[in-house]
Amino acid sequence: MQEQEQGLEKKERTIYLSSTGDFVNTDLTNPREIKYASEIQLYNKSRDKFYGLKPMNMSREEITKAALEDTKRGYLRQVGAGLASAGVQMGQELYNFAMFTNPILVAKTKRLLYKRGLDTQKKHNVISEEAYKRQLEELNAEYRGVRDTINADLMANREKQNAYLEKTGLGKKEGDSIVYDIANGFGSAAAALGLAIITKSPNAAVAVFGVNAGQSGYEEALENGIAPEKALKLGGARGFAESLFERVGLHCAFESLAARGVLARIGKTALTEGVQEMSQQTAEEILQTKY
């Protein structure tokens, strides 16, 4: 009789999920387990999000212990993903700058130089007012066409890059804590210090991280619906702020490496990075508020 009841319990049946509007076939009976399995299989949600889901017959002590173990594993995953993603994101942003944003800046510079030539011709009456306006409008229209086409390609490529990070598990997942951000920032700081040590100067690292910050700010501004020209200004200002704080931070880190004693080196470098990250965050908040 008991085996028959167990067999009935395991019989597959169709259930309607009011939370998502889906029909699923399952032999599960626990509503929480059904929701857990459905969201993972249908929507590819992270298993870590459901670390608190435990069988109903577990004791409070067992649930607490299991939840702590799952939380620990979740933090370890966040640390690993945050560290690994720092280098990947750096490469992606440098690629995007070289392939997309740099051509826009080149086109913008050409437009500016050509406009100055038109202004000079107009000033000396070489061309008429009507010809000046017509050529200026054609110049601006050509630039906008190039800019908008490149930006469309840039955002399409950004979507592919985000999909790659999500597929590989390196991107920040829903429910991830500040642990991921700290690990990601630490990875970036380690890369900056490593590049500075290799080149024996902080200047190369400053340039690289300035470009990365500017590119990231530009893309985020476009995603938030900010006009392209304002987005360029925002990205440029963010890149400048990053370069400034990286220069100060790496200079202090270099000095700490020359200091005697392991604790002194670690302490100074940690303090430098902490001040640097807070300064960068403050600068970004000011820029975002302004624009």
PDB file of C-alpha atoms in Angstrom, residues 60-253:
ATOM      1  CA  ARG A  60      15.732  24.135  11.857  1.00  0.00           C
ATOM      2  CA  GLU A  61      19.355  23.324  12.699  1.00  0.00           C
ATOM      3  CA  GLU A  62      19.808  21.351   9.468  1.00  0.00           C
ATOM      4  CA  ILE A  63      18.241  24.123   7.404  1.00  0.00           C
ATOM      5  CA  THR A  64      20.483  26.744   9.031  1.00  0.00           C
ATOM      6  CA  LYS A  65      23.622  24.670   8.526  1.00  0.00           C
ATOM      7  CA  ALA A  66      22.768  23.885   4.909  1.00  0.00           C
ATOM      8  CA  ALA A  67      21.942  27.528   4.177  1.00  0.00           C
ATOM      9  CA  LEU A  68      25.296  28.650   5.616  1.00  0.00           C
ATOM     10  CA  GLU A  69      27.131  26.120   3.462  1.00  0.00           C
ATOM     11  CA  ASP A  70      25.265  27.253   0.349  1.00  0.00           C
ATOM     12  CA  THR A  71      25.939  30.901   1.194  1.00  0.00           C
ATOM     13  CA  LYS A  72      29.627  30.129   1.578  1.00  0.00           C
ATOM     14  CA  ARG A  73      29.709  28.437  -1.814  1.00  0.00           C
ATOM     15  CA  GLY A  74      27.828  31.381  -3.299  1.00  0.00           C
ATOM     16  CA  TYR A  75      30.403  33.838  -1.962  1.00  0.00           C
ATOM     17  CA  LEU A  76      33.260  31.738  -3.309  1.00  0.00           C
ATOM     18  CA  ARG A  77      31.604  31.691  -6.728  1.00  0.00           C
ATOM     19  CA  GLN A  78      31.150  35.461  -6.631  1.00  0.00           C
ATOM     20  CA  VAL A  79      34.796  35.990  -5.716  1.00  0.00           C
ATOM     21  CA  GLY A  80      35.986  33.721  -8.519  1.00  0.00           C
ATOM     22  CA  ALA A  81      33.642  35.234 -11.096  1.00  0.00           C
ATOM     23  CA  GLY A  82      34.465  38.787 -10.021  1.00  0.00           C
ATOM     24  CA  LEU A  83      38.215  38.232 -10.288  1.00  0.00           C
ATOM     25  CA  ALA A  84      38.000  36.446 -13.645  1.00  0.00           C
ATOM     26  CA  SER A  85      35.559  38.914 -15.173  1.00  0.00           C
ATOM     27  CA  ALA A  86      37.863  41.875 -14.496  1.00  0.00           C
ATOM     28  CA  GLY A  87      40.320  40.832 -17.202  1.00  0.00           C
ATOM     29  CA  VAL A  88      37.600  39.791 -19.646  1.00  0.00           C
ATOM     30  CA  GLN A  89      35.730  43.076 -19.280  1.00  0.00           C
ATOM     31  CA  MET A  90      38.963  45.025 -19.673  1.00  0.00           C
ATOM     32  CA  GLY A  91      39.660  43.281 -22.966  1.00  0.00           C
ATOM     33  CA  GLN A  92      36.116  43.828 -24.186  1.00  0.00           C
ATOM     34  CA  GLU A  93      36.174  47.554 -23.418  1.00  0.00           C
ATOM     35  CA  LEU A  94      39.561  48.055 -25.093  1.00  0.00           C
ATOM     36  CA  TYR A  95      38.269  46.207 -28.159  1.00  0.00           C
ATOM     37  CA  ASN A  96      35.100  48.314 -28.261  1.00  0.00           C
ATOM     38  CA  PHE A  97      37.111  51.516 -28.009  1.00  0.00           C
ATOM     39  CA  ALA A  98      39.466  50.522 -30.823  1.00  0.00           C
ATOM     40  CA  MET A  99      36.771  49.188 -33.161  1.00  0.00           C
ATOM     41  CA  PHE A 100      33.864  51.543 -32.465  1.00  0.00           C
ATOM     42  CA  THR A 101      34.442  54.616 -30.296  1.00  0.00           C
ATOM     43  CA  ASN A 102      37.820  55.562 -31.770  1.00  0.00           C
ATOM     44  CA  PRO A 103      36.406  55.799 -35.346  1.00  0.00           C
ATOM     45  CA  ILE A 104      33.659  58.065 -33.978  1.00  0.00           C
ATOM     46  CA  LEU A 105      36.272  60.323 -32.374  1.00  0.00           C
ATOM     47  CA  VAL A 106      38.238  60.390 -35.636  1.00  0.00           C
ATOM     48  CA  ALA A 107      35.103  61.351 -37.583  1.00  0.00           C
ATOM     49  CA  LYS A 108      34.298  63.995 -34.978  1.00  0.00           C
ATOM     50  CA  THR A 109      37.795  65.475 -35.298  1.00  0.00           C
ATOM     51  CA  LYS A 110      37.581  65.538 -39.111  1.00  0.00           C
ATOM     52  CA  ARG A 111      34.234  67.322 -38.905  1.00  0.00           C
ATOM     53  CA  LEU A 112      35.698  69.905 -36.536  1.00  0.00           C
ATOM     54  CA  LEU A 113      38.707  70.560 -38.796  1.00  0.00           C
ATOM     55  CA  TYR A 114      36.528  70.808 -41.905  1.00  0.00           C
ATOM     56  CA  LYS A 115      34.162  73.182 -40.102  1.00  0.00           C
ATOM     57  CA  ARG A 116      37.065  75.425 -39.187  1.00  0.00           C
ATOM     58  CA  GLY A 117      38.006  75.527 -42.850  1.00  0.00           C
ATOM     59  CA  LEU A 118      34.453  76.529 -43.765  1.00  0.00           C
ATOM     60  CA  ASP A 119      34.475  79.207 -41.055  1.00  0.00           C
ATOM     61  CA  THR A 120      37.690  80.639 -42.477  1.00  0.00           C
ATOM     62  CA  GLN A 121      36.280  80.694 -46.021  1.00  0.00           C
ATOM     63  CA  LYS A 122      33.120  82.377 -44.808  1.00  0.00           C
ATOM     64  CA  LYS A 123      35.102  84.945 -42.813  1.00  0.00           C
ATOM     65  CA  HIS A 124      37.068  85.970 -45.904  1.00  0.00           C
ATOM     66  CA  ASN A 125      33.994  85.854 -48.163  1.00  0.00           C
ATOM     67  CA  VAL A 126      35.327  82.942 -50.191  1.00  0.00           C
ATOM     68  CA  ILE A 127      31.926  81.238 -50.014  1.00  0.00           C
ATOM     69  CA  SER A 128      28.461  82.692 -49.618  1.00  0.00           C
ATOM     70  CA  GLU A 129      26.290  82.389 -46.533  1.00  0.00           C
ATOM     71  CA  GLU A 130      23.989  79.954 -48.306  1.00  0.00           C
ATOM     72  CA  ALA A 131      26.868  77.761 -49.468  1.00  0.00           C
ATOM     73  CA  TYR A 132      28.321  77.814 -45.955  1.00  0.00           C
ATOM     74  CA  LYS A 133      25.064  76.663 -44.361  1.00  0.00           C
ATOM     75  CA  ARG A 134      24.504  73.990 -47.000  1.00  0.00           C
ATOM     76  CA  GLN A 135      27.998  72.507 -46.668  1.00  0.00           C
ATOM     77  CA  LEU A 136      27.828  72.706 -42.886  1.00  0.00           C
ATOM     78  CA  GLU A 137      24.527  70.823 -42.814  1.00  0.00           C
ATOM     79  CA  GLU A 138      25.912  68.185 -45.184  1.00  0.00           C
ATOM     80  CA  LEU A 139      28.985  67.862 -42.962  1.00  0.00           C
ATOM     81  CA  ASN A 140      26.908  67.429 -39.801  1.00  0.00           C
ATOM     82  CA  ALA A 141      24.529  64.971 -41.475  1.00  0.00           C
ATOM     83  CA  GLU A 142      27.454  62.860 -42.698  1.00  0.00           C
ATOM     84  CA  TYR A 143      28.976  62.797 -39.207  1.00  0.00           C
ATOM     85  CA  ARG A 144      25.674  61.871 -37.546  1.00  0.00           C
ATOM     86  CA  GLY A 145      25.174  59.043 -40.028  1.00  0.00           C
ATOM     87  CA  VAL A 146      28.629  57.609 -39.325  1.00  0.00           C
ATOM     88  CA  ARG A 147      28.202  58.047 -35.562  1.00  0.00           C
ATOM     89  CA  ASP A 148      24.767  56.468 -35.359  1.00  0.00           C
ATOM     90  CA  THR A 149      25.760  53.499 -37.536  1.00  0.00           C
ATOM     91  CA  ILE A 150      28.836  52.794 -35.428  1.00  0.00           C
ATOM     92  CA  ASN A 151      26.885  53.208 -32.188  1.00  0.00           C
ATOM     93  CA  ALA A 152      24.299  50.679 -33.382  1.00  0.00           C
ATOM     94  CA  ASP A 153      27.084  48.190 -34.097  1.00  0.00           C
ATOM     95  CA  LEU A 154      28.667  48.983 -30.731  1.00  0.00           C
ATOM     96  CA  MET A 155      25.514  48.286 -28.744  1.00  0.00           C
ATOM     97  CA  ALA A 156      24.863  45.085 -30.700  1.00  0.00           C
ATOM     98  CA  ASN A 157      28.384  43.937 -29.870  1.00  0.00           C
ATOM     99  CA  ARG A 158      27.882  44.897 -26.225  1.00  0.00           C
ATOM    100  CA  GLU A 159      24.822  42.634 -26.077  1.00  0.00           C
ATOM    101  CA  LYS A 160      26.907  39.754 -27.424  1.00  0.00           C
ATOM    102  CA  GLN A 161      29.596  40.424 -24.824  1.00  0.00           C
ATOM    103  CA  ASN A 162      27.044  40.524 -21.998  1.00  0.00           C
ATOM    104  CA  ALA A 163      25.551  37.266 -23.264  1.00  0.00           C
ATOM    105  CA  TYR A 164      29.019  35.713 -23.227  1.00  0.00           C
ATOM    106  CA  LEU A 165      29.626  36.807 -19.631  1.00  0.00           C
ATOM    107  CA  GLU A 166      26.266  35.384 -18.603  1.00  0.00           C
ATOM    108  CA  LYS A 167      26.853  32.128 -20.477  1.00  0.00           C
ATOM    109  CA  THR A 168      30.285  31.598 -18.913  1.00  0.00           C
ATOM    110  CA  GLY A 169      29.038  32.544 -15.443  1.00  0.00           C
ATOM    111  CA  LEU A 170      31.418  35.517 -15.199  1.00  0.00           C
ATOM    112  CA  GLY A 171      28.739  38.197 -15.238  1.00  0.00           C
ATOM    113  CA  LYS A 172      27.052  39.526 -12.125  1.00  0.00           C
ATOM    114  CA  LYS A 173      23.957  37.469 -11.423  1.00  0.00           C
ATOM    115  CA  GLU A 174      20.678  38.474  -9.869  1.00  0.00           C
ATOM    116  CA  GLY A 175      21.089  38.226  -6.122  1.00  0.00           C
ATOM    117  CA  ASP A 176      24.884  38.651  -6.144  1.00  0.00           C
ATOM    118  CA  SER A 177      26.135  40.862  -3.336  1.00  0.00           C
ATOM    119  CA  ILE A 178      28.850  43.466  -3.001  1.00  0.00           C
ATOM    120  CA  VAL A 179      31.304  40.556  -2.731  1.00  0.00           C
ATOM    121  CA  TYR A 180      31.268  40.269  -6.543  1.00  0.00           C
ATOM    122  CA  ASP A 181      31.956  44.002  -6.972  1.00  0.00           C
ATOM    123  CA  ILE A 182      34.811  43.941  -4.470  1.00  0.00           C
ATOM    124  CA  ALA A 183      36.409  40.949  -6.193  1.00  0.00           C
ATOM    125  CA  ASN A 184      35.989  42.604  -9.583  1.00  0.00           C
ATOM    126  CA  GLY A 185      37.572  45.823  -8.295  1.00  0.00           C
ATOM    127  CA  PHE A 186      40.424  43.891  -6.720  1.00  0.00           C
ATOM    128  CA  GLY A 187      41.051  42.104 -10.012  1.00  0.00           C
ATOM    129  CA  SER A 188      41.208  45.433 -11.847  1.00  0.00           C
ATOM    130  CA  ALA A 189      43.555  46.896  -9.226  1.00  0.00           C
ATOM    131  CA  ALA A 190      45.831  43.853  -9.464  1.00  0.00           C
ATOM    132  CA  ALA A 191      45.911  44.159 -13.253  1.00  0.00           C
ATOM    133  CA  ALA A 192      46.786  47.857 -13.021  1.00  0.00           C
ATOM    134  CA  LEU A 193      49.579  47.216 -10.552  1.00  0.00           C
ATOM    135  CA  GLY A 194      50.891  44.320 -12.633  1.00  0.00           C
ATOM    136  CA  LEU A 195      50.941  46.405 -15.813  1.00  0.00           C
ATOM    137  CA  ALA A 196      52.709  49.218 -13.978  1.00  0.00           C
ATOM    138  CA  ILE A 197      55.335  46.821 -12.627  1.00  0.00           C
ATOM    139  CA  ILE A 198      55.948  45.288 -16.070  1.00  0.00           C
ATOM    140  CA  THR A 199      56.376  48.689 -17.727  1.00  0.00           C
ATOM    141  CA  LYS A 200      58.168  50.108 -14.648  1.00  0.00           C
ATOM    142  CA  SER A 201      55.870  53.122 -14.825  1.00  0.00           C
ATOM    143  CA  PRO A 202      52.261  53.824 -13.839  1.00  0.00           C
ATOM    144  CA  ASN A 203      51.611  55.759 -17.043  1.00  0.00           C
ATOM    145  CA  ALA A 204      50.688  52.756 -19.213  1.00  0.00           C
ATOM    146  CA  ALA A 205      48.239  51.451 -16.618  1.00  0.00           C
ATOM    147  CA  VAL A 206      46.767  54.929 -16.204  1.00  0.00           C
ATOM    148  CA  ALA A 207      46.156  55.193 -19.957  1.00  0.00           C
ATOM    149  CA  VAL A 208      44.616  51.712 -20.218  1.00  0.00           C
ATOM    150  CA  PHE A 209      42.279  52.166 -17.278  1.00  0.00           C
ATOM    151  CA  GLY A 210      41.343  55.661 -18.370  1.00  0.00           C
ATOM    152  CA  VAL A 211      40.269  54.293 -21.764  1.00  0.00           C
ATOM    153  CA  ASN A 212      38.405  51.421 -20.106  1.00  0.00           C
ATOM    154  CA  ALA A 213      36.518  53.702 -17.729  1.00  0.00           C
ATOM    155  CA  GLY A 214      35.678  56.152 -20.509  1.00  0.00           C
ATOM    156  CA  GLN A 215      34.435  53.385 -22.803  1.00  0.00           C
ATOM    157  CA  SER A 216      32.361  51.814 -20.038  1.00  0.00           C
ATOM    158  CA  GLY A 217      30.843  55.187 -19.134  1.00  0.00           C
ATOM    159  CA  TYR A 218      30.041  55.917 -22.777  1.00  0.00           C
ATOM    160  CA  GLU A 219      28.284  52.577 -23.307  1.00  0.00           C
ATOM    161  CA  GLU A 220      26.310  52.847 -20.067  1.00  0.00           C
ATOM    162  CA  ALA A 221      25.212  56.361 -20.990  1.00  0.00           C
ATOM    163  CA  LEU A 222      23.968  55.171 -24.392  1.00  0.00           C
ATOM    164  CA  GLU A 223      22.096  52.302 -22.730  1.00  0.00           C
ATOM    165  CA  ASN A 224      20.393  54.798 -20.410  1.00  0.00           C
ATOM    166  CA  GLY A 225      19.139  56.835 -23.363  1.00  0.00           C
ATOM    167  CA  ILE A 226      21.555  59.760 -23.096  1.00  0.00           C
ATOM    168  CA  ALA A 227      22.209  61.584 -26.382  1.00  0.00           C
ATOM    169  CA  PRO A 228      25.405  60.421 -28.137  1.00  0.00           C
ATOM    170  CA  GLU A 229      27.237  63.746 -27.834  1.00  0.00           C
ATOM    171  CA  LYS A 230      26.468  64.011 -24.128  1.00  0.00           C
ATOM    172  CA  ALA A 231      27.411  60.360 -23.735  1.00  0.00           C
ATOM    173  CA  LEU A 232      30.816  61.112 -25.274  1.00  0.00           C
ATOM    174  CA  LYS A 233      31.329  63.955 -22.819  1.00  0.00           C
ATOM    175  CA  LEU A 234      30.276  61.774 -19.902  1.00  0.00           C
ATOM    176  CA  GLY A 235      32.587  58.966 -21.010  1.00  0.00           C
ATOM    177  CA  GLY A 236      35.469  61.395 -21.457  1.00  0.00           C
ATOM    178  CA  ALA A 237      34.954  62.931 -18.028  1.00  0.00           C
ATOM    179  CA  ARG A 238      34.730  59.518 -16.408  1.00  0.00           C
ATOM    180  CA  GLY A 239      37.884  58.382 -18.183  1.00  0.00           C
ATOM    181  CA  PHE A 240      39.717  61.493 -17.018  1.00  0.00           C
ATOM    182  CA  ALA A 241      38.593  60.947 -13.419  1.00  0.00           C
ATOM    183  CA  GLU A 242      39.682  57.301 -13.571  1.00  0.00           C
ATOM    184  CA  SER A 243      43.088  58.283 -14.967  1.00  0.00           C
ATOM    185  CA  LEU A 244      43.566  60.870 -12.262  1.00  0.00           C
ATOM    186  CA  PHE A 245      42.734  58.548  -9.386  1.00  0.00           C
ATOM    187  CA  GLU A 246      44.636  55.631 -10.932  1.00  0.00           C
ATOM    188  CA  ARG A 247      47.700  57.852 -11.255  1.00  0.00           C
ATOM    189  CA  VAL A 248      47.528  58.839  -7.596  1.00  0.00           C
ATOM    190  CA  GLY A 249      46.766  55.287  -6.449  1.00  0.00           C
ATOM    191  CA  LEU A 250      49.523  53.637  -8.462  1.00  0.00           C
ATOM    192  CA  HIS A 251      52.060  56.246  -7.376  1.00  0.00           C
ATOM    193  CA  CYS A 252      51.299  55.463  -3.752  1.00  0.00           C
ATOM    194  CA  ALA A 253      51.382  51.729  -4.484  1.00  0.00           C
TER     195      ALA A 253
END
